[in-house]
Short mmCIF file of C-alpha atoms in Angstrom, two decimals:
data_model
loop_
_atom_site.label_atom_id
_atom_site.label_comp_id
_atom_site.label_asym_id
_atom_site.label_seq_id
_atom_site.Cartn_x
_atom_site.Cartn_y
_atom_site.Cartn_z
CA MET K 1 -176.62 -20.00 -31.90
CA ILE K 2 -175.60 -16.36 -31.62
CA GLY K 3 -176.09 -14.01 -34.39
CA ASP K 4 -173.54 -11.41 -36.13
CA ASN K 5 -172.60 -8.35 -34.49
CA VAL K 6 -173.78 -9.54 -31.09
CA TRP K 7 -172.37 -7.73 -27.72
CA LEU K 8 -172.03 -9.64 -24.48
CA GLY K 9 -171.48 -8.44 -21.31
CA GLY K 10 -168.55 -9.91 -18.95
CA GLY K 11 -170.20 -12.79 -16.98
CA VAL K 12 -172.96 -13.37 -19.49
CA ILE K 13 -174.47 -16.92 -19.46
CA VAL K 14 -176.09 -18.12 -22.47
CA CYS K 15 -178.26 -21.42 -22.07
CA PRO K 16 -178.12 -24.29 -24.11
CA GLY K 17 -180.39 -24.16 -27.22
CA VAL K 18 -180.98 -20.31 -27.00
CA THR K 19 -180.57 -18.21 -30.12
CA ILE K 20 -179.46 -14.57 -29.92
CA GLY K 21 -180.47 -12.64 -33.12
CA ALA K 22 -177.63 -10.38 -34.96
CA ASP K 23 -176.96 -6.59 -33.56
CA THR K 24 -178.25 -7.68 -30.32
CA VAL K 25 -176.74 -6.22 -26.91
CA VAL K 26 -176.52 -8.41 -23.36
CA GLY K 27 -175.95 -6.87 -20.33
CA ALA K 28 -172.95 -7.83 -18.13
CA GLY K 29 -174.22 -10.51 -15.76
CA SER K 30 -177.12 -11.44 -17.67
CA VAL K 31 -178.69 -14.96 -18.01
CA VAL K 32 -180.12 -15.74 -21.37
CA VAL K 33 -182.73 -18.48 -20.94
CA ARG K 34 -184.86 -17.87 -24.16
CA ASP K 35 -184.10 -17.09 -27.43
CA LEU K 36 -183.81 -12.98 -28.39
CA PRO K 37 -184.80 -11.29 -31.42
CA ALA K 38 -182.38 -9.03 -33.64
CA GLY K 39 -181.78 -5.49 -32.61
CA VAL K 40 -182.76 -5.26 -28.69
CA LEU K 41 -180.83 -4.70 -25.79
CA ALA K 42 -181.15 -7.31 -23.13
CA VAL K 43 -180.52 -7.46 -19.09
CA GLY K 44 -180.86 -9.07 -16.31
CA ASN K 45 -181.75 -12.62 -14.85
CA PRO K 46 -183.16 -13.92 -17.12
CA ALA K 47 -182.33 -11.44 -19.54
CA ARG K 48 -185.42 -9.60 -20.60
CA ILE K 49 -185.67 -6.89 -23.73
CA VAL K 50 -185.61 -3.77 -22.03
CA ARG K 51 -184.97 -1.73 -25.51
CA HIS K 52 -185.18 -2.03 -29.23
CA LEU K 53 -182.04 -0.66 -30.72
CA VAL K 54 -182.22 2.03 -33.13
CA ASP K 55 -182.61 0.90 -36.82
CA GLY K 56 -181.54 2.88 -39.99
CA PRO K 57 -178.61 5.81 -40.63
CA ALA K 58 -178.45 6.60 -36.69
CA ALA K 59 -177.15 2.92 -35.81
CA VAL K 60 -174.34 3.19 -38.47
CA ASP K 61 -173.28 7.03 -38.98
CA GLY K 62 -174.65 8.61 -35.87
CA PRO K 63 -176.73 11.47 -35.31
CA ALA K 64 -175.21 13.59 -38.10
CA ALA K 65 -176.74 11.00 -40.66
CA VAL K 66 -180.18 11.92 -39.35
CA ASP K 67 -180.28 15.67 -38.16
CA GLY K 68 -177.74 16.82 -40.68
CA PRO K 69 -174.34 18.80 -39.95
CA ALA K 70 -176.29 21.22 -38.08
CA ALA K 71 -176.75 18.68 -35.11
CA GLN K 72 -172.82 18.62 -34.34
CA GLU K 73 -172.74 22.15 -33.43
#
């Protein structure tokens, strides 16, 4: 099962029965052998979580939503 808004890089292999949570990114060439939670970046063979992705306004609107208009100057 692959959740909403999941990005899979080129050549990714997802083994049978594996679940990938929503808003997760899997790097190119990775082999997903275990379930991945929502909102993470996973890479490698086997795929391992290397980062939890930003959660909140910055994920949708960019840095200006968090830091205000001065951050864009």
